[in-house]
Each structure stands twice: as structure tokens, then as C-alpha cells.
Coordinates of C-alpha atoms and ligand atoms in Angstrom, one line a residue:
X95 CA 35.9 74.9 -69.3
X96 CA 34.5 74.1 -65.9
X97 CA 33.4 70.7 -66.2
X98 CA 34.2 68.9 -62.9
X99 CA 33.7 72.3 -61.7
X100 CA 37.2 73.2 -60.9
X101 CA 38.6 76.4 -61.8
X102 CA 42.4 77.6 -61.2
X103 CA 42.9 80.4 -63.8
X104 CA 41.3 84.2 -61.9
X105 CA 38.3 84.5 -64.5
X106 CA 36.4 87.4 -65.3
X107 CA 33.9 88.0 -67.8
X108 CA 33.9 91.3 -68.9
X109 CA 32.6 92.9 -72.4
X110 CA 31.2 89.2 -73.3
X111 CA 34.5 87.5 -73.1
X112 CA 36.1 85.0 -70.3
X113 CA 39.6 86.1 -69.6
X114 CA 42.1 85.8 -66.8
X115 CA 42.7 88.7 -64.4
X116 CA 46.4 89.5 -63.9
X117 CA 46.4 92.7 -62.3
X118 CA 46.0 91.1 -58.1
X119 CA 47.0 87.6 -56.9
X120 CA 43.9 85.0 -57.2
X121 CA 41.6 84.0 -54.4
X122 CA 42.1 80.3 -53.1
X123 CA 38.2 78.8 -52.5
X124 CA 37.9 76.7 -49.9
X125 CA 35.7 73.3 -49.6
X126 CA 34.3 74.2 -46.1
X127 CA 33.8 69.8 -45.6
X128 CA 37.5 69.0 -46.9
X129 CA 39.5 71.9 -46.1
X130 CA 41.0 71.6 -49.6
X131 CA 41.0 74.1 -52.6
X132 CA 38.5 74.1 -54.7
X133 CA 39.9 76.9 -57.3
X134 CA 41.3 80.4 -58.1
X135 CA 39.2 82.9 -58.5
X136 CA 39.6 86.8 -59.6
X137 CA 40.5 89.5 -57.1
X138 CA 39.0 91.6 -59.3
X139 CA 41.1 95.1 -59.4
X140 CA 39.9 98.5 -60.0
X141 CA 40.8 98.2 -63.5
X142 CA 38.6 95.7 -64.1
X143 CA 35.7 96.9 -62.9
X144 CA 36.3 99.7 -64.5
X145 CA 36.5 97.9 -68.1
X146 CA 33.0 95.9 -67.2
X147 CA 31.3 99.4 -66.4
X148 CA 32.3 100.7 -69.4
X149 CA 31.6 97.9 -71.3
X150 CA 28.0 97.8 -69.9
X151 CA 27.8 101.5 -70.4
X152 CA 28.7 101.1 -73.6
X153 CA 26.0 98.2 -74.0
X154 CA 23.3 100.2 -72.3
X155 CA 21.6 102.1 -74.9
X156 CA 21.0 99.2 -77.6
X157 CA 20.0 96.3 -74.3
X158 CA 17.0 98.8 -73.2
X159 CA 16.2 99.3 -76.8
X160 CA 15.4 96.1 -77.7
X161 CA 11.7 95.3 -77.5
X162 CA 10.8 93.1 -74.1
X163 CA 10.2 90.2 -75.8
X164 CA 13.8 89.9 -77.2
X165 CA 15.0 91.0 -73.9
X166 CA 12.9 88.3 -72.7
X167 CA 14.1 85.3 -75.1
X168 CA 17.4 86.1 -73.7
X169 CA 16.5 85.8 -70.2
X170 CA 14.6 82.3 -71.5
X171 CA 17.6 81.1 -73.1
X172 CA 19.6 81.9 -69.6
X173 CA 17.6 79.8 -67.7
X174 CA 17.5 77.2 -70.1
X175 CA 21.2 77.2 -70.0
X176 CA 21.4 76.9 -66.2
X177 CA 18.5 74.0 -67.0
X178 CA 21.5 71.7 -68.8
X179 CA 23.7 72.6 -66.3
X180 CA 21.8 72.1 -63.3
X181 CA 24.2 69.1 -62.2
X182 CA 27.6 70.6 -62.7
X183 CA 26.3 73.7 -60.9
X184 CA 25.1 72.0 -58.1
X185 CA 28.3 69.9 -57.4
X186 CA 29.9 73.0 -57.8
X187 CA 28.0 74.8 -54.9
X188 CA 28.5 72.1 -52.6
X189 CA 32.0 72.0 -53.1
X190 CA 32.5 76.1 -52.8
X191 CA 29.9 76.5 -49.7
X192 CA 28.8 72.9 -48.2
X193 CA 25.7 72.6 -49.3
X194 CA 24.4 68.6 -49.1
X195 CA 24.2 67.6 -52.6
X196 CA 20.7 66.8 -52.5
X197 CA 19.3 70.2 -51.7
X198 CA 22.1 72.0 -53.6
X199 CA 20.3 70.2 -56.8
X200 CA 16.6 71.2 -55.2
X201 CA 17.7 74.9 -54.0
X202 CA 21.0 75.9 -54.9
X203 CA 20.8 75.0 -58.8
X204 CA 16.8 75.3 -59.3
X205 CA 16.3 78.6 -58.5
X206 CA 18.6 79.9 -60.5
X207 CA 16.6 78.7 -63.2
X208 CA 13.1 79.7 -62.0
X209 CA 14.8 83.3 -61.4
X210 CA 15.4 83.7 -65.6
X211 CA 11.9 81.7 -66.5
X212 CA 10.1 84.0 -64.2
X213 CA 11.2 87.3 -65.2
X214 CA 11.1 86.4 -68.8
X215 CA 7.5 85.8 -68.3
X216 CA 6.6 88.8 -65.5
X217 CA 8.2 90.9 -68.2
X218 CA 5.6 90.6 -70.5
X219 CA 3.4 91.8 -67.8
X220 CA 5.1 94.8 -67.1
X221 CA 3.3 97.9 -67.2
X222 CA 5.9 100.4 -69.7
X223 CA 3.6 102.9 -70.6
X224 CA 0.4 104.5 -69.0
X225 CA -1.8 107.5 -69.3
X226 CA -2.2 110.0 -66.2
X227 CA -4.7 112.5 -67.2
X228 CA -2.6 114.6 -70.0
X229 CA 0.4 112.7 -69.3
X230 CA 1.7 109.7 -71.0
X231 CA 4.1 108.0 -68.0
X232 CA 7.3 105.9 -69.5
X233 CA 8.9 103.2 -67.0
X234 CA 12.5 103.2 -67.7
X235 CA 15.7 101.2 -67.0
X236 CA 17.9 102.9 -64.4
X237 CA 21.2 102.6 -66.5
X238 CA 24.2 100.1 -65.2
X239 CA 23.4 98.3 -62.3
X240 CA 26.3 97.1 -60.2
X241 CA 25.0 94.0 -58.2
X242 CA 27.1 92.4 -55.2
X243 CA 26.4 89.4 -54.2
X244 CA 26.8 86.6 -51.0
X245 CA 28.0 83.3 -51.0
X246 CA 25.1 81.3 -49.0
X247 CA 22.9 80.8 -52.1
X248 CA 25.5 81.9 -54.7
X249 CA 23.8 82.0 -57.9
X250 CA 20.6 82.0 -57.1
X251 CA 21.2 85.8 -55.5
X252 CA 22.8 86.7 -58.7
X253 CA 19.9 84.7 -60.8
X254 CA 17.8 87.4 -59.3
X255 CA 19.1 90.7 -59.6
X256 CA 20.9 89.9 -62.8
X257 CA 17.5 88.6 -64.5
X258 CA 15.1 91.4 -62.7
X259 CA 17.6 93.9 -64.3
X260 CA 18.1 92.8 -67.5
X261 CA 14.6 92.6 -67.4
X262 CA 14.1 96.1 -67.3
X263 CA 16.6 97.1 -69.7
X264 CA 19.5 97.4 -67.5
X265 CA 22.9 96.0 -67.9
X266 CA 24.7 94.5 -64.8
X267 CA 28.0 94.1 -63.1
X268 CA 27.8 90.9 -60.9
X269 CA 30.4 91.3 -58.0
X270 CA 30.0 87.4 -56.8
X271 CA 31.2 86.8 -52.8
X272 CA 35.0 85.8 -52.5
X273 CA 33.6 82.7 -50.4
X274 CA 31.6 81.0 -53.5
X275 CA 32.6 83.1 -57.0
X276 CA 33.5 80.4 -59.2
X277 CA 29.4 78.9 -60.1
X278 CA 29.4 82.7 -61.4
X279 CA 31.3 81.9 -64.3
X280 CA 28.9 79.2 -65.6
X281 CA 26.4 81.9 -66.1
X282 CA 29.2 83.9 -68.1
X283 CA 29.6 80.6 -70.4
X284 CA 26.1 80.3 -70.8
X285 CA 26.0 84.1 -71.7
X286 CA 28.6 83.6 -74.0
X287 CA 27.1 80.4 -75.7
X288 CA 23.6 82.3 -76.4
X289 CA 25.2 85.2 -77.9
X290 CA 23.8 87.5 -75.3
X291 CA 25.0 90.8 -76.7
X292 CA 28.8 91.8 -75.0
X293 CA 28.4 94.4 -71.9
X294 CA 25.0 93.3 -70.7
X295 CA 26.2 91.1 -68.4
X296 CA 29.7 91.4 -66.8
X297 CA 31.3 89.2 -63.7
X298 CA 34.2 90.5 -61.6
X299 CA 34.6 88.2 -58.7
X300 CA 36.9 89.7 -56.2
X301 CA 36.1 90.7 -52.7
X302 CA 35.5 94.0 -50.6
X303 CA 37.8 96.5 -52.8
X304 CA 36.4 95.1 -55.8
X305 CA 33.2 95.5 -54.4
X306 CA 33.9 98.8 -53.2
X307 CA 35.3 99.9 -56.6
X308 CA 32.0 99.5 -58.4
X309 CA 29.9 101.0 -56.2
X310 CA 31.8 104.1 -56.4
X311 CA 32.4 103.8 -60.3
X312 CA 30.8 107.3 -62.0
X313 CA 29.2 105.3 -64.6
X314 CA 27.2 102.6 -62.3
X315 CA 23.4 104.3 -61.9
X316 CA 22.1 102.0 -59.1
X317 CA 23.3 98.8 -56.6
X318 CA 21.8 96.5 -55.7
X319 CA 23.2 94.6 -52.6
X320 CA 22.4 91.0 -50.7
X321 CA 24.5 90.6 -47.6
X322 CA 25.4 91.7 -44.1
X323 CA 24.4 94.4 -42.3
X324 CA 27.3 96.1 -41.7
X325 CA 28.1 96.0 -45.5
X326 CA 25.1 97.5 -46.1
X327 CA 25.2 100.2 -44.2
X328 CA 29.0 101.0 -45.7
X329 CA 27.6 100.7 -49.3
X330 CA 24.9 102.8 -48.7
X331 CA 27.0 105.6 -47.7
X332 CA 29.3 105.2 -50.3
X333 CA 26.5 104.9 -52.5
X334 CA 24.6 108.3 -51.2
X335 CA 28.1 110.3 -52.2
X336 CA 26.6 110.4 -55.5
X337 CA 24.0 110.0 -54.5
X338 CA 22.9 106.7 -56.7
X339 CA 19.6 104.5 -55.8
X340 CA 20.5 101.2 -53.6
X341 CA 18.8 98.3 -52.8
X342 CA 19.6 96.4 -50.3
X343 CA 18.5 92.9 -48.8
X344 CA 19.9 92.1 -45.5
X345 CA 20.0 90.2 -42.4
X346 CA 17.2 88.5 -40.4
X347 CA 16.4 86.8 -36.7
X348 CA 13.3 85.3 -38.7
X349 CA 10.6 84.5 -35.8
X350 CA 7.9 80.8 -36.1
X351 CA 4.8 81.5 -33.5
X352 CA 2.4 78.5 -32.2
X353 CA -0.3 80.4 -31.2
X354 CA -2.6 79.2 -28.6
X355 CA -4.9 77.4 -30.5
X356 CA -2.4 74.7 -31.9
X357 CA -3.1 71.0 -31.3
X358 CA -0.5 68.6 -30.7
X359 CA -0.6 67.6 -34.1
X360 CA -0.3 71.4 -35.3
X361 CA 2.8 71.9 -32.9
X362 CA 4.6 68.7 -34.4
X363 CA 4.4 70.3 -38.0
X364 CA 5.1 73.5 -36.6
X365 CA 8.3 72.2 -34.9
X366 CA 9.6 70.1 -37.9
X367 CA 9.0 73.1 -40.5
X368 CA 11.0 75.5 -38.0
X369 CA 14.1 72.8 -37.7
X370 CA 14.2 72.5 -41.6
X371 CA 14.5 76.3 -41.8
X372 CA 16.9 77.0 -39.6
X373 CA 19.3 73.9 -40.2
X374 CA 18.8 74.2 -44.2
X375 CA 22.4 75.3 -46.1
X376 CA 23.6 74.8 -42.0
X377 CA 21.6 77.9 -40.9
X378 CA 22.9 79.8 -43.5
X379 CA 20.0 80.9 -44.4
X380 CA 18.7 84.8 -44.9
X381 CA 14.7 83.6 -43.8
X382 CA 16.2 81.0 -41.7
X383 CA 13.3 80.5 -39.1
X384 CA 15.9 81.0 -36.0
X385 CA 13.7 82.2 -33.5
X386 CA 10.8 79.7 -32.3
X387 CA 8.0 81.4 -30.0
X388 CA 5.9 79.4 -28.0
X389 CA 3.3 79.2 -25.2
X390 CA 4.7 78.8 -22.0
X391 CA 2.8 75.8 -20.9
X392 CA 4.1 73.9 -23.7
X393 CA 7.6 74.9 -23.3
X394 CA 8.6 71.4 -21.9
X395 CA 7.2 69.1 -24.7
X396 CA 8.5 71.4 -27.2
X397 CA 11.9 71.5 -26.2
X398 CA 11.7 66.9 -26.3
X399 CA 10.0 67.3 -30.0
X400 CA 13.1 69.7 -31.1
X401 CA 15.9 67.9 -29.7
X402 CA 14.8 64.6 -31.2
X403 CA 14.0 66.0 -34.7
X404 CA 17.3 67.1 -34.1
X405 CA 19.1 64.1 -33.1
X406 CA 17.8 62.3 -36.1
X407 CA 18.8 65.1 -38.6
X408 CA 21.8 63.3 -40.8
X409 CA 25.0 65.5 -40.6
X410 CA 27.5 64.7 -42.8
X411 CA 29.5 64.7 -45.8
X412 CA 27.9 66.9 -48.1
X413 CA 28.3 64.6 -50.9
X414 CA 26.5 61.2 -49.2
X415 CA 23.0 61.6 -50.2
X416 CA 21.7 61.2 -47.4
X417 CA 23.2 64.0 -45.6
X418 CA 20.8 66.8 -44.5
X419 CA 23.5 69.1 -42.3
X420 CA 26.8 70.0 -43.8
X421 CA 29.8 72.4 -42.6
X422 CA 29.0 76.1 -42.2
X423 CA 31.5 78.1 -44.9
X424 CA 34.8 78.6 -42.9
X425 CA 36.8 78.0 -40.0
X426 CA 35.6 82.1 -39.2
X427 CA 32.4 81.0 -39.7
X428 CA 32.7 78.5 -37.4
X429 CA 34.3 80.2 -34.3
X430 CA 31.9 83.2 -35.0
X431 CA 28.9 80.3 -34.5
X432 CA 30.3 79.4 -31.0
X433 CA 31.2 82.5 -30.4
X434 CA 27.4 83.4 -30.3
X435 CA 26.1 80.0 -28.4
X436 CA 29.1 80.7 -25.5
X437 CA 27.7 84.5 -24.7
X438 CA 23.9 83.1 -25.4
X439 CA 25.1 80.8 -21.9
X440 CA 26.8 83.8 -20.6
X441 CA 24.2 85.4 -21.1
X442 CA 21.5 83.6 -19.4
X443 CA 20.1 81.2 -22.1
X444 CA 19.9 77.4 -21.2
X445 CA 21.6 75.3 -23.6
X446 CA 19.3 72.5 -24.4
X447 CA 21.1 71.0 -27.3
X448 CA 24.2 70.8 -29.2
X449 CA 26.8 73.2 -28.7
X450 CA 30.3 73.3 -28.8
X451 CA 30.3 69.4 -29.5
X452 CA 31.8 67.8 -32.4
X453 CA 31.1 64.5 -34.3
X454 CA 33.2 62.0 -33.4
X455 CA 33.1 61.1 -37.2
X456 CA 34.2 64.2 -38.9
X457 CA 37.3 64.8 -38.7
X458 CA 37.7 67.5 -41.1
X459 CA 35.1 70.4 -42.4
X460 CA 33.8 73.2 -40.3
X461 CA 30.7 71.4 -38.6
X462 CA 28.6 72.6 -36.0
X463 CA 26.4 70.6 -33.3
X464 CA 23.2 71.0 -34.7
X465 CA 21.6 73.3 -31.5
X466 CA 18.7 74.7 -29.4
X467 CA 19.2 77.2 -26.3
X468 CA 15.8 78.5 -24.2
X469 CA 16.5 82.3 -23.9
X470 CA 15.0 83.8 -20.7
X471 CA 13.3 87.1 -22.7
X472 CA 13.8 88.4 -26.1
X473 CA 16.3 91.1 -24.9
X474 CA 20.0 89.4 -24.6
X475 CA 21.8 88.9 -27.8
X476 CA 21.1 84.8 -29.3
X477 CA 17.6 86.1 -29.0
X478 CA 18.0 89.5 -31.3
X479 CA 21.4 88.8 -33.5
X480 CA 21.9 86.7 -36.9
X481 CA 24.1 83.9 -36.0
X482 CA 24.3 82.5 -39.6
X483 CA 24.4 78.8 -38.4
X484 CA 22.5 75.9 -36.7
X485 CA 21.4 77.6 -34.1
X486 CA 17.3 78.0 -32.6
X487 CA 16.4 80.0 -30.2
X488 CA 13.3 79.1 -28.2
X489 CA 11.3 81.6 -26.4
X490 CA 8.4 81.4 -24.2
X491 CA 4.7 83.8 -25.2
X492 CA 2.1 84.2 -22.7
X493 CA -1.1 84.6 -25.3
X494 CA -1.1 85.6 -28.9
X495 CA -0.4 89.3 -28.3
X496 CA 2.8 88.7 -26.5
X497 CA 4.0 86.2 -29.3
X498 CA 3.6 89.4 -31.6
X499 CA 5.6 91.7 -29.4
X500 CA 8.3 89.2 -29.1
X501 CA 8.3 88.9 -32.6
X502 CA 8.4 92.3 -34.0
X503 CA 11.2 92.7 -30.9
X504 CA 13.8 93.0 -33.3
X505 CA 15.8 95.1 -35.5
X506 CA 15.2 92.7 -38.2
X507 CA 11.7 92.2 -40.5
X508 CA 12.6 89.8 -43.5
X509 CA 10.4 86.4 -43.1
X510 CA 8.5 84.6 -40.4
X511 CA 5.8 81.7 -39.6
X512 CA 2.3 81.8 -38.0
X513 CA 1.2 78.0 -37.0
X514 CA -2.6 77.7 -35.6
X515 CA -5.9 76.1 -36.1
X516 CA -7.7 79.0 -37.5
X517 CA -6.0 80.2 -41.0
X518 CA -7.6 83.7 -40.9
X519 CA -6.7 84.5 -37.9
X520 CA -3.2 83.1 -38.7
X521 CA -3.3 86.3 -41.3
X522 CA -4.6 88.4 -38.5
X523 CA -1.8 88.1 -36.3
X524 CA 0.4 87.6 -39.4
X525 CA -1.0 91.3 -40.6
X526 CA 0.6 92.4 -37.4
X527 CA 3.9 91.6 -37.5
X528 CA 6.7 94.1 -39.4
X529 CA 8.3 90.9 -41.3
X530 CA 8.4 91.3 -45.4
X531 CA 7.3 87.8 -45.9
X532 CA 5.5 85.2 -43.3
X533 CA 4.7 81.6 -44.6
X534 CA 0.7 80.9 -43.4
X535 CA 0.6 77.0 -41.4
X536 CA 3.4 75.7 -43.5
X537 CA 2.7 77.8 -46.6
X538 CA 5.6 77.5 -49.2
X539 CA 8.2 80.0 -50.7
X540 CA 6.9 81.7 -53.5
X541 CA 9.5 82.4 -56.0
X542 CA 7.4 85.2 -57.8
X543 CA 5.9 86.7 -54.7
X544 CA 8.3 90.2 -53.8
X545 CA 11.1 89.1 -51.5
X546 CA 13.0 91.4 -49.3
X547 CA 12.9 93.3 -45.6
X548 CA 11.5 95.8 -43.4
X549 CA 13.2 97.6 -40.8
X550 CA 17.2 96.6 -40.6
X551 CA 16.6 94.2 -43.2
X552 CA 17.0 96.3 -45.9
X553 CA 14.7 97.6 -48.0
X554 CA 13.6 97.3 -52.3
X555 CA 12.1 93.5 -52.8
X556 CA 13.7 91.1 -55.2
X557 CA 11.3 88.2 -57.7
X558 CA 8.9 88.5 -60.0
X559 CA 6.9 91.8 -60.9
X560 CA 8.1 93.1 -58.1
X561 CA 11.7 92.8 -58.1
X562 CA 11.7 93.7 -62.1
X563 CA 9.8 97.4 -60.9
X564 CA 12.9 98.1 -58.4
X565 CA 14.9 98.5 -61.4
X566 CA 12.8 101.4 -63.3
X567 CA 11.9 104.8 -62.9
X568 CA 9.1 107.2 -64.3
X569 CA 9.6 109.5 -66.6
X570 CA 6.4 111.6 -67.6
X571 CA 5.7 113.4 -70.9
X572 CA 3.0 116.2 -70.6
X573 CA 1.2 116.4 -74.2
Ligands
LIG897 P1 29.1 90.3 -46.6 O1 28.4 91.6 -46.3 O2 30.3 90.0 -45.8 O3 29.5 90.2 -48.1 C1 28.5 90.3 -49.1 C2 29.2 90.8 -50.4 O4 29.6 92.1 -50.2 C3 30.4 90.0 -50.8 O5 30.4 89.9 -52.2 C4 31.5 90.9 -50.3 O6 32.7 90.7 -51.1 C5 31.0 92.3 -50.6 N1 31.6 93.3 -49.7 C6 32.1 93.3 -48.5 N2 32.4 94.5 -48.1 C7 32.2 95.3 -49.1 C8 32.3 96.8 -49.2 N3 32.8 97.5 -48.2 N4 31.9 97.3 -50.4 C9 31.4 96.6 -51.4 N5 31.2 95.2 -51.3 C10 31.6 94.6 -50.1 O7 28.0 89.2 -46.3 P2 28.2 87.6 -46.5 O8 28.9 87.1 -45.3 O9 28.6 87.2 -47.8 O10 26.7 87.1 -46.4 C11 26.0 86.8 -45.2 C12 25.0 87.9 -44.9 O11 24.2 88.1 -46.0 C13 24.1 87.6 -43.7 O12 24.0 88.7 -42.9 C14 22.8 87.2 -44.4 O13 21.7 87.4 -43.6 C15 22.8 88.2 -45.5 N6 21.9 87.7 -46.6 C16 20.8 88.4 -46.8 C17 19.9 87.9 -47.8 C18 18.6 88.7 -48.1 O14 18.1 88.5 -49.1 N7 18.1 89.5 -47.2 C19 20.2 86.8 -48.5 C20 21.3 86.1 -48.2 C21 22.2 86.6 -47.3

């Protein structure tokens, strides 16, 4: 049904069966690099999120039943089904959020796949039963989970609450973003194609009300959120009515520190490692390294090295292969990017690079100028809020200590770097900064270390053992 990856008909798959939602006009999906639509998707209403909770209610008792290995075959068979499909999803992706092709088909489709294989296997390692003194302690599946979802790495942020949960023994209501719902519905195929048992796993797309719906629904135990701040904070206080448990993953203002030590060669790796964060998926980008802190002598020669590896970066149509920047996901997107650059100047910061330019050559598509802006101090606003696009900020550290305070000077704590000569004491300052994950001299993402934030990031961690634990509770039995 969706090969060519174009969907015009407002599906949801609810009780394990695709059907069209009548009940709300559709939602037109825009290709942020053509401007043109892409599909229809569900505004899911009230009534059908109320039909998915039921039907995962209703599914809940015989899912978390099943013995973990069975649970676990499914979760296999998931992934393998996202495997086949790996180059219809990733079109897909690029054509709902911008994505270049190439590193939709690394990033955008991969991970959704890892996400399954790994918690089928951490799932076996699962702890379900253990003995404290005269008590034998059960882990438990918290009941329906209702899980809401962006659109900068669509499925991959449903891959992982849907598979952690599931996992566990729960049964899950995906509530994809309005931006990027349609990939959702390959996993309902793929659900549908395994025989995966009907109610496990529901899909409403549909936007805020829909999302709003679910979290309040009586029956949904626990949600489990990815996305802005200020949608955060909302859910969680519609969520604490009941109260139910949340999770929540959002924002960052991610921060890369050369330390002192660094050679030349060290900065040059550190530099090209920081522009690949923060331009990947167009800045878009939850750990998106977006803040770049280092020593003041070397201010000058840093600033050259970023604005060439810049100038060389190959924006473009998504769909050329060689493209490394595409669009960022809509025309609000867009204006809300510049918005942030034009008070960053307002504001004090020098604007080294980029800006509100455009490329002669693109004529259509929401791009952005690929840029770099020297704040004066950590405390005005490019330096301290999630701009969501291309967009580093480069600020100056006069020793190791004050890189850490500039770091940690922010609401935020999801990811960072440490770059220096001396691994261990890379981990020494990287022990000191209040960041939920920090990549080591390059060090690479882990897809079963625990992923999530500290401070306004959130809090819970998603991946592997970790993310599979956020979904149980204890439940002792004296004897
Ligand atoms: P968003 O908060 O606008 O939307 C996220 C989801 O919430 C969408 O599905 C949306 O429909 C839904 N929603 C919106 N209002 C709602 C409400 N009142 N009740 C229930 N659901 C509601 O965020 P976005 O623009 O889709 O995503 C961008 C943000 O997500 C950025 O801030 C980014 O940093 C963050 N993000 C965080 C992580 C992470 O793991 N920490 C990962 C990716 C993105």
C-alpha cells in the first residue's frame, strides 16, 4: 500500500487493522525541498484514540503474559521487517522531513531497525524476578503506554519507545508528529504482516488534540514523550491530573569543548565532528552539538577552520546523493531559524557565517545558509536556546574550568563532546558536566547505551536495558 511512499487516504491502525479515519479532515504533508504534498494523513479524533486504548487495554493482559522470548521474536520479526523495507522508508523520510537520501538510509531507516534487534536481545537480559531477603521482587509492565512522538527522526523515536515497551510487556499507542506521520504506517504493515497480536501496537497520527486526547485517556497508564519543551511541560501536567508516570525526552543546546591541551591536529577533528553534528538532518537534531567552546587564543583559526568546512558542505536537493544539507521542515521552521540568528546580532553575537542568505540555486524548499555567530558570553539567547537548525554558536573558555562552567550554563543537559590529548582527563572534565550523554575525542553514538536528559531536558532514558527498565515497576511479595 505504500510503495512509492505516497499515502492520500487518513490511516490509522488501530486494533491490528489499517483503516481510514473519517471523523476530522486529513492532514496535507509537506516536502519541506519541493513545497509539494507528499500525502494525507489522519487527524486522529478523540474517538479514535479512544478505540486504540481500548484495543490495547483489551490486548494488555495476554501481550505481558507471553513469555520474553515470544515477546522478543516479535520484536525480531519487527526489525526484520523494517530491514526489507529500509529503502522505501528512507525515501519516505526524506520526502516528509528533508533528510538527504544518503543519511536518511544510514540514520533515518537504520535505526529503526537496530531499535527492535536490540531490545529483542536486552530483553533476554532483563532482570524479572529477584530475591530481597524474604521477598521475592516481580518487575512488571506498567499497562498501556501512550507514546507521542516528533518528526525530526520519525521512526526511529517511535522504533524506540514502541520496542522498549513492548519489550516489557506493554502495549502502545504511537501518536506520530503531524510534520512526518505517514513512515508510521509502514510499521503498522509490518505489524500486520507478522501477525503481531491486534491491540499491541496502535498508530493514530493526528496532531496536538490527538495528542492531547491520549494523554488524558483513563485507560493509558504511562506516556512517554520526545519533543519540545513547552509540550513537555503541558503533557506533564496533564499527565500529573491522574497522576500517570511520564517520560519525557526533550530539548538541548548540546555544548563541544577543546580543552587546552588540543593540538592543531586534535582541533581540526574536533571542528569537523562538531559541524557534522550540528548540520546533520539541517540542525534538526536533539544532540545536535550547537554550541562550540573554545580557548580564547585560538578563537581566530577556529572560526577560518569552521567557515571553510562549511563552505564545502554540499547543500542541496535532498535526493542528489551527494547532498549533505537539506531544507529544515517548514516555512515556520524557517522564519523561526532567522528569527533566532537576527536577535543572536541584536543581541551582540558577530555573525561570522551564513545567515539570512539564500542559494542562488534553490529556488524552492525551506533552506537555510549553513551558519556560525561568535557570542560575546554564554548569557544572551543563540548561546542558551534550541534553535532547531544550522546554526553554531562559538564561544570563547579561558582554561578548562571555565569551558565547564560555560557548559553546564544552561537549562539543557542531553549530549555533549570533550576533545583533548589526554583521554582520562577528557572523562574527568566530562564527569563534571550535567549532560546525559558526552561522546569522549570523537567517541560514537551508542545505540544501546541509555539515552535521554538531565535538567530541562527531560528526564527517564530511552535504548537498550535501560530504556526497556523505564517501562516497569516493582511489585514485591513477602513470603
Ligand atoms: P512538539 O513538542 O511540537 O511536538 C512533538 C509531538 O507532540 C508531536 O507529535 C505533536 O503533535 C505533539 N503535541 C503537541 N502539542 C501537544 C499537546 N498539547 N499534547 C499532546 N501532544 C502534543 O515538538 P517537535 O517540533 O515535533 O519536535 C522538536 C522538538 O523535539 C525539539 O525541541 C527537539 O529538541 C525535541 N526533540 C528531543 C529529542 C530527545 O530525545 N530529547 C529527540 C528529538 C526531538
Amino acid at each position: 500500500m505504500l510503495t512509492g511512499g505516497y499515502v492520500h487516504d487518513r490511516l490509522v491502525y488501530i486494533d491490528g487493522a489499517l483503516a481510514s479515519s473519517r471523523d476530522r479532515a486529513g492532514i496535507e504533508v509537506l516536502n519541506p525541498a519541493t513545497e509539494g504534498v507528499v500525502g494525507i494523513a489522519a487527524a486522529g479524533s478523540a474517538g479514535d484514540v479512544d478505540r486504540a486504548v481500548r484495543a490495547a487495554s483489551a490486548a494488555f493482559p495476554a501481550w505481558s503474559a507471553l513469555p520474553v522470548s515470544e515477546r522478543a521474536n516479535y520484536l525480531r520479526a519487527l526489525g526484520d521487517g523494517l530491514e526489507k523495507r529500509r529503502a522505501d522508508i528512507a525515501a519516505l523520510i526524506t520526502a516528509e522531513v528533508g533528510t538527504p537520501l544518503a543519511v536518511s538510509e544510514r540514520i533515518q531507516a537504520a535505526l529503526p531497525v537496530a531499535d527492535f534487534h536490540n531490545a529483542a536481545d536486552v530483553a533476554l537480559e532483563v532482570e524479572w524476578e529477584t530475591e530481597v531477603g524474604n521477598s521475592l521482587v516481580l518487575a512488571e509492565p506498567l499497562g498501556v503506554v501512550g507514546a507521542i512522538t516528533p518528526w525530526n527522526y520519525p521512526l526511529h523515536q517511535i522504533a524506540a519507545k514502541v520496542s522498549a515497551a513492548l519489550a516489557a510487556g506493554c502495549t502502545v499507542v504511537v501518536k506520530p508528529s503531524e510534520l512526518a506521520p505517514l513512515n508510521a504506517l509502514h510499521l503498522a504493515e509490518i505489524a500486520e504482516d507478522i501477525g503481531l497480536p491486534p491491540g499491541v501496537l496502535n498508530i493514530v497520527p493526528g496532531d496536538m488534540l490527538t495528542g492531547e486526547s491520549l494523554v488524558e485517556h483513563e485507560l493509558v497508564d504511562a506516556v512517554s514523550f520526545t519533543g519540545s519543551p513547552a509540550t513537555g511541560r503541558r503533557i506533564s501536567r496533564l499527565a500529573a491530573r491522574a497522576p500517570k508516570r511520564t517520560l519525557l525526552e526533550l530539548g538541548g543546546k548540546s555544548a563541544c569543548i577543546l580543552l587546552t591541551d588540543s593540538t592543531v591536529d586534535t582541533e581540526r577533528k574536533a571542528l569537523t565532528d562538531t559541524v557534522q553534528s550540528c548540520l546533520r538532518n539541517s540542525g534538526q537534531t536533539c544532540i545536535a552539538l550547537s554550541r562550540l567552546v573554545v580557548p580564547r587564543e585560538r578563537i581566530d583559526a577556529v572560526l577560518e577552520t569552521v567557515t571553510a568546512l562549511m563552505d564545502e558542505y554540499p547543500v542541496g536537493d535532498p535526493l542528489d546523493p551527494g547532498t549533505k544539507l537539506g531544507p529544515v521542515i517548514s516555512q515556520q521552521q524557517y522564519a523561526s531559524v532567522l528569527g533566532h540568528i537576527e536577535s543572536a546580532v541584536n543581541d551582540g553575537a558577530r555573525l561570522v557565517y551564513g545567515g539570512a542568505e539564500r542559494f542562488p540555486h534553490l529556488t524552492r524548499g525551506y533552506y537555510v545558509y549553513p551558519t556560525v555567530l561568535l557570542a560575546p558570553d554564554s548569557s544572551i539567547s543563540i548561546a542558551r536556546e534550541e534553535v532547531f537548525g544550522p546554526v553554531l554558536t562559538v564561544l570563547a573558555h579561558d582554561g578548562d574550568d571555565d569551558a565547564v562552567r560555560i557548559a553546564n550554563d544552561s537549562d539543557y543537559g542531553l549530549s555533549g563532546a570533550v576533545w583533548g590529548e589526554d583521554r582520562d582527563y577528557a572523562v574527568a572534565v566530562a564527569r563534571r558536566i550535567r549532560s546525559g550523554q558526552i561522546d569522549i575525542c570523537g567517541g560514537r553514538f551508542n545505540p544501546r547505551a541509555p539515552f535521554g536528559g538531565m535538567k530541562r531536558s527531560g528526564y527517564g532514558r530511552e535504548l537498550g536495558r535501560y530504556g526497556i527498565d523505564e517501562y516497569l515497576q516493582t511489585k514485591s511479595l513477602q513470603r
